[in-house]
PDB file of C-alpha atoms in Angstrom:
ATOM      1  CA  MET A   1      59.368  60.365  87.733  1.00 46.00           C
ATOM      2  CA  SER A   2      62.092  57.392  88.880  1.00 45.00           C
ATOM      3  CA  VAL A   3      65.857  58.297  87.722  1.00 43.00           C
ATOM      4  CA  ARG A   4      66.507  57.068  84.727  1.00 44.00           C
ATOM      5  CA  ILE A   5      63.418  59.261  82.792  1.00 42.00           C
ATOM      6  CA  ALA A   6      64.868  62.387  84.111  1.00 42.00           C
ATOM      7  CA  GLY A   7      67.909  61.278  83.192  1.00 41.00           C
ATOM      8  CA  ILE A   8      66.984  60.500  80.327  1.00 40.00           C
ATOM      9  CA  LEU A   9      64.804  63.807  79.375  1.00 40.00           C
ATOM     10  CA  ILE A  10      68.615  65.969  80.635  1.00 40.00           C
ATOM     11  CA  ALA A  11      69.770  64.332  78.057  1.00 41.00           C
ATOM     12  CA  THR A  12      67.217  64.285  75.528  1.00 39.00           C
ATOM     13  CA  MET A  13      67.292  68.048  76.431  1.00 41.00           C
ATOM     14  CA  MET A  14      70.746  68.734  75.566  1.00 44.00           C
ATOM     15  CA  VAL A  15      70.916  67.402  72.623  1.00 48.00           C
ATOM     16  CA  GLY A  16      70.599  70.453  71.130  1.00 50.00           C
ATOM     17  CA  CYS A  17      73.178  72.509  72.794  1.00 49.00           C
ATOM     18  CA  GLN A  18      76.290  72.699  71.737  1.00 65.00           C
ATOM     19  CA  ILE A  19      79.595  73.715  73.854  1.00 71.00           C
ATOM     20  CA  VAL A  20      81.275  76.663  72.377  1.00 67.00           C
ATOM     21  CA  GLN A  21      84.925  77.652  73.697  1.00 66.00           C
ATOM     22  CA  VAL A  22      85.336  81.446  73.165  1.00 69.00           C
ATOM     23  CA  GLU A  23      88.383  82.501  73.607  1.00 72.00           C
ATOM     24  CA  PRO A  24      89.575  85.690  74.783  1.00 74.00           C
ATOM     25  CA  PRO A  25      90.681  88.790  73.416  1.00 81.00           C
ATOM     26  CA  ASN A  26      94.720  89.144  72.937  1.00 91.00           C
ATOM     27  CA  PRO A  27      95.017  92.334  74.636  1.00 90.00           C
ATOM     28  CA  ALA A  28      98.226  93.139  72.642  1.00 91.00           C
ATOM     29  CA  ALA A  29      95.674  93.146  68.886  1.00 93.00           C
ATOM     30  CA  ILE A  30      95.116  96.874  67.520  1.00 94.00           C
ATOM     31  CA  PRO A  31      91.049  97.800  67.156  1.00 93.00           C
ATOM     32  CA  SER A  32      90.922  97.826  63.580  1.00 92.00           C
ATOM     33  CA  GLY A  33      88.435  98.747  61.426  1.00 92.00           C
ATOM     34  CA  SER A  34      87.129 102.649  60.864  1.00 92.00           C
ATOM     35  CA  VAL A  35      86.961 104.148  64.371  1.00 93.00           C
ATOM     36  CA  GLU A  36      83.657 105.112  65.684  1.00 92.00           C
ATOM     37  CA  PRO A  37      83.517 108.282  67.511  1.00 94.00           C
ATOM     38  CA  GLU A  38      81.392 107.661  70.799  1.00 90.00           C
ATOM     39  CA  GLY A  39      80.139 109.741  72.747  1.00 80.00           C
ATOM     40  CA  GLY A  40      80.471 113.269  72.961  1.00 72.00           C
ATOM     41  CA  GLY A  41      77.805 113.954  69.934  1.00 89.00           C
ATOM     42  CA  ALA A  42      80.029 113.654  67.268  1.00 93.00           C
ATOM     43  CA  THR A  43      80.214 117.343  64.811  1.00 94.00           C
ATOM     44  CA  GLY A  44      82.486 114.835  62.141  1.00 94.00           C
ATOM     45  CA  PRO A  45      83.655 112.169  61.496  1.00 94.00           C
ATOM     46  CA  ALA A  46      87.016 110.741  64.317  1.00 96.00           C
ATOM     47  CA  ILE A  47      90.367 110.857  63.033  1.00 97.00           C
ATOM     48  CA  GLU A  48      92.797 108.499  63.710  1.00 97.00           C
ATOM     49  CA  ILE A  49      96.347 109.935  65.068  1.00 98.00           C
ATOM     50  CA  GLY A  50      97.739 106.955  66.114  1.00 97.00           C
ATOM     51  CA  THR A  51      98.205 103.505  67.902  1.00 97.00           C
ATOM     52  CA  GLY A  52     100.658 101.171  68.690  1.00 97.00           C
ATOM     53  CA  VAL A  53     101.430  98.379  71.563  1.00 96.00           C
ATOM     54  CA  ASP A  54     102.756  98.765  74.716  1.00 94.00           C
ATOM     55  CA  SER A  55     103.040  96.962  77.959  1.00 92.00           C
ATOM     56  CA  GLY A  56     101.655  94.609  76.328  1.00 93.00           C
ATOM     57  CA  ILE A  57      98.435  96.134  75.015  1.00 95.00           C
ATOM     58  CA  GLY A  58      97.491  96.690  72.033  1.00 96.00           C
ATOM     59  CA  TRP A  59      95.573 100.423  71.321  1.00 97.00           C
ATOM     60  CA  ARG A  60      94.298 103.298  69.145  1.00 98.00           C
ATOM     61  CA  TYR A  61      93.106 107.410  69.242  1.00 98.00           C
ATOM     62  CA  ALA A  62      91.105 109.096  67.715  1.00 97.00           C
ATOM     63  CA  VAL A  63      90.125 112.831  68.183  1.00 97.00           C
ATOM     64  CA  PHE A  64      86.632 113.970  66.854  1.00 97.00           C
ATOM     65  CA  PRO A  65      84.846 117.317  66.903  1.00 96.00           C
ATOM     66  CA  SER A  66      81.794 117.623  68.996  1.00 95.00           C
ATOM     67  CA  ALA A  67      79.180 119.652  70.082  1.00 92.00           C
ATOM     68  CA  ASP A  68      81.403 120.441  72.934  1.00 90.00           C
ATOM     69  CA  GLY A  69      84.378 121.418  71.217  1.00 94.00           C
ATOM     70  CA  TRP A  70      87.062 117.984  71.084  1.00 96.00           C
ATOM     71  CA  CYS A  71      86.817 115.067  71.800  1.00 96.00           C
ATOM     72  CA  THR A  72      89.490 111.652  72.513  1.00 97.00           C
ATOM     73  CA  GLN A  73      88.658 108.623  72.278  1.00 97.00           C
ATOM     74  CA  LEU A  74      91.474 105.790  73.150  1.00 97.00           C
ATOM     75  CA  GLU A  75      90.388 102.564  72.155  1.00 96.00           C
ATOM     76  CA  THR A  76      91.948  98.696  72.857  1.00 95.00           C
ATOM     77  CA  VAL A  77      90.334  95.214  72.021  1.00 93.00           C
ATOM     78  CA  ALA A  78      89.011  95.870  76.436  1.00 91.00           C
ATOM     79  CA  VAL A  79      87.482  99.558  76.659  1.00 90.00           C
ATOM     80  CA  THR A  80      86.963 102.148  75.070  1.00 93.00           C
ATOM     81  CA  SER A  81      87.288 105.797  76.876  1.00 93.00           C
ATOM     82  CA  THR A  82      86.108 109.498  75.332  1.00 94.00           C
ATOM     83  CA  GLY A  83      86.568 112.771  76.504  1.00 94.00           C
ATOM     84  CA  CYS A  84      85.463 116.123  75.612  1.00 94.00           C
ATOM     85  CA  GLY A  85      85.891 119.340  75.654  1.00 94.00           C
ATOM     86  CA  ASP A  86      88.498 122.491  75.423  1.00 95.00           C
ATOM     87  CA  ILE A  87      91.124 119.485  75.370  1.00 96.00           C
ATOM     88  CA  LEU A  88      94.208 121.612  74.802  1.00 97.00           C
ATOM     89  CA  PRO A  89      96.920 123.143  76.771  1.00 97.00           C
ATOM     90  CA  ALA A  90      95.707 126.019  77.983  1.00 97.00           C
ATOM     91  CA  GLU A  91      97.841 129.505  77.532  1.00 95.00           C
ATOM     92  CA  GLY A  92     101.232 128.354  80.197  1.00 95.00           C
ATOM     93  CA  HIS A  93     100.670 125.112  80.323  1.00 97.00           C
ATOM     94  CA  ALA A  94     102.519 121.986  78.268  1.00 98.00           C
ATOM     95  CA  PHE A  95      99.111 120.078  79.800  1.00 98.00           C
ATOM     96  CA  GLY A  96      95.802 120.277  78.064  1.00 97.00           C
ATOM     97  CA  ALA A  97      93.405 117.287  78.011  1.00 96.00           C
ATOM     98  CA  VAL A  98      94.491 113.670  80.138  1.00 97.00           C
ATOM     99  CA  GLY A  99      92.792 110.697  80.642  1.00 95.00           C
ATOM    100  CA  ASN A 100      93.556 107.749  83.589  1.00 93.00           C
ATOM    101  CA  SER A 101      91.959 104.753  82.792  1.00 87.00           C
ATOM    102  CA  GLY A 102      94.684 101.930  85.878  1.00 81.00           C
ATOM    103  CA  PRO A 103      97.663 102.311  84.301  1.00 88.00           C
ATOM    104  CA  ILE A 104      97.192 103.718  81.112  1.00 94.00           C
ATOM    105  CA  VAL A 105      97.338 107.329  80.770  1.00 96.00           C
ATOM    106  CA  ASP A 106      96.643 109.691  77.548  1.00 97.00           C
ATOM    107  CA  GLY A 107      96.086 113.294  77.009  1.00 98.00           C
ATOM    108  CA  ILE A 108      97.205 115.988  74.418  1.00 98.00           C
ATOM    109  CA  VAL A 109     100.443 118.435  74.980  1.00 98.00           C
ATOM    110  CA  THR A 110     101.929 121.661  73.430  1.00 98.00           C
ATOM    111  CA  GLU A 111     104.083 121.222  70.969  1.00 97.00           C
ATOM    112  CA  GLU A 112     107.487 122.396  72.700  1.00 97.00           C
ATOM    113  CA  THR A 113     107.459 119.037  74.207  1.00 98.00           C
ATOM    114  CA  ALA A 114     110.158 115.732  73.392  1.00 98.00           C
ATOM    115  CA  THR A 115     108.636 113.622  75.727  1.00 98.00           C
ATOM    116  CA  VAL A 116     105.764 112.623  78.748  1.00 98.00           C
ATOM    117  CA  TRP A 117     106.955 110.874  81.202  1.00 98.00           C
ATOM    118  CA  VAL A 118     105.000 108.242  82.836  1.00 97.00           C
ATOM    119  CA  ILE A 119     105.514 107.641  86.433  1.00 96.00           C
ATOM    120  CA  ALA A 120     104.732 105.352  88.711  1.00 95.00           C
ATOM    121  CA  GLU A 121     104.102 105.160  93.090  1.00 93.00           C
ATOM    122  CA  GLY A 122     107.116 103.023  93.047  1.00 89.00           C
ATOM    123  CA  GLY A 123     109.578 105.821  90.599  1.00 89.00           C
ATOM    124  CA  GLY A 124     110.027 103.850  87.816  1.00 90.00           C
ATOM    125  CA  ARG A 125     108.797 105.725  84.378  1.00 93.00           C
ATOM    126  CA  LEU A 126     108.147 105.348  80.651  1.00 95.00           C
ATOM    127  CA  PRO A 127     108.102 107.589  78.369  1.00 97.00           C
ATOM    128  CA  ALA A 128     104.264 107.912  76.192  1.00 98.00           C
ATOM    129  CA  THR A 129     104.261 107.583  72.541  1.00 98.00           C
ATOM    130  CA  LEU A 130     103.728 111.097  70.869  1.00 98.00           C
ATOM    131  CA  MET A 131     101.771 112.171  68.234  1.00 98.00           C
ATOM    132  CA  PRO A 132     101.264 115.326  65.607  1.00 98.00           C
ATOM    133  CA  LEU A 133      97.690 116.804  65.663  1.00 98.00           C
ATOM    134  CA  GLU A 134      97.939 117.986  62.324  1.00 97.00           C
ATOM    135  CA  GLU A 135      96.271 115.760  60.406  1.00 96.00           C
ATOM    136  CA  ALA A 136      93.330 117.015  62.690  1.00 96.00           C
ATOM    137  CA  GLY A 137      94.395 120.447  62.564  1.00 96.00           C
ATOM    138  CA  LEU A 138      94.943 121.370  65.864  1.00 97.00           C
ATOM    139  CA  GLU A 139      98.290 122.055  67.300  1.00 96.00           C
ATOM    140  CA  GLY A 140      99.399 119.848  69.975  1.00 97.00           C
ATOM    141  CA  LEU A 141     100.726 116.666  70.203  1.00 98.00           C
ATOM    142  CA  ALA A 142      98.548 113.853  71.648  1.00 98.00           C
ATOM    143  CA  PHE A 143     100.158 110.865  74.390  1.00 98.00           C
ATOM    144  CA  VAL A 144      99.806 107.734  74.701  1.00 98.00           C
ATOM    145  CA  GLY A 145     101.175 105.658  78.142  1.00 97.00           C
ATOM    146  CA  ILE A 146     100.512 102.167  79.544  1.00 94.00           C
ATOM    147  CA  LEU A 147     102.850 101.258  82.655  1.00 92.00           C
ATOM    148  CA  PRO A 148     102.999  97.322  83.675  1.00 91.00           C
ATOM    149  CA  ALA A 149      99.197  96.493  84.711  1.00 86.00           C
ATOM    150  CA  ASP A 150     100.857  95.504  88.512  1.00 88.00           C
ATOM    151  CA  GLU A 151     101.703  99.807  88.528  1.00 90.00           C
ATOM    152  CA  VAL A 152     100.135 102.340  89.059  1.00 92.00           C
ATOM    153  CA  VAL A 153     100.419 106.322  87.362  1.00 94.00           C
ATOM    154  CA  THR A 154     100.819 108.755  89.941  1.00 96.00           C
ATOM    155  CA  HIS A 155     101.800 111.899  87.836  1.00 96.00           C
ATOM    156  CA  LEU A 156     103.411 112.746  83.996  1.00 98.00           C
ATOM    157  CA  GLN A 157     105.922 115.444  83.258  1.00 98.00           C
ATOM    158  CA  ALA A 158     105.976 116.893  79.972  1.00 98.00           C
ATOM    159  CA  VAL A 159     110.011 117.307  79.344  1.00 98.00           C
ATOM    160  CA  LYS A 160     111.433 119.803  77.018  1.00 97.00           C
ATOM    161  CA  PHE A 161     114.175 118.596  74.262  1.00 96.00           C
ATOM    162  CA  ASN A 162     116.307 120.770  76.268  1.00 97.00           C
ATOM    163  CA  GLY A 163     115.544 118.094  79.019  1.00 96.00           C
ATOM    164  CA  ASP A 164     113.800 121.116  81.170  1.00 97.00           C
ATOM    165  CA  VAL A 165     110.469 119.973  82.682  1.00 97.00           C
ATOM    166  CA  LEU A 166     108.038 122.139  81.098  1.00 97.00           C
ATOM    167  CA  GLU A 167     105.476 120.704  83.585  1.00 98.00           C
ATOM    168  CA  THR A 168     104.459 118.469  85.882  1.00 98.00           C
ATOM    169  CA  TYR A 169     100.897 116.887  85.845  1.00 98.00           C
ATOM    170  CA  GLU A 170      99.622 114.654  89.148  1.00 97.00           C
ATOM    171  CA  LEU A 171      97.464 111.962  88.896  1.00 94.00           C
ATOM    172  CA  PRO A 172      93.686 112.691  91.017  1.00 86.00           C
TER     173      PRO A 172
END
């Protein structure tokens, strides 16, 4: 087959193709629509607790009942993270369930918590967003904290309204 015929065949095959440029999702976009529980075998509806944008990342936080206890679900446009079980803090502890996905941390703390500090490897810290769990019929507060992408979260601190540290949680 000559080079000219091969070129005509390739050109003919490409006539039906279109190049479609797909825009990457905006990381600051907050997930929308109804919350669909992922994992955990939901036994009830997901209850949206809060949304926000921190360090340029949009997020949505929800909880839902399951056969394994309550589940927490954190969604961004890039990832959904779900954890189920005994999510509330045990007696004498400020922190309950804690999730960690790179610079993003989420979890549950006692109602006596005024601030959850997200602390980076270099010593920088940012306050997490706190959200009451009343709408789900639970006692406590959910939190979401996001450091800039180049930071590594090392630990969290739950602080009372008077400034006393309730508990420090070291991330694994």
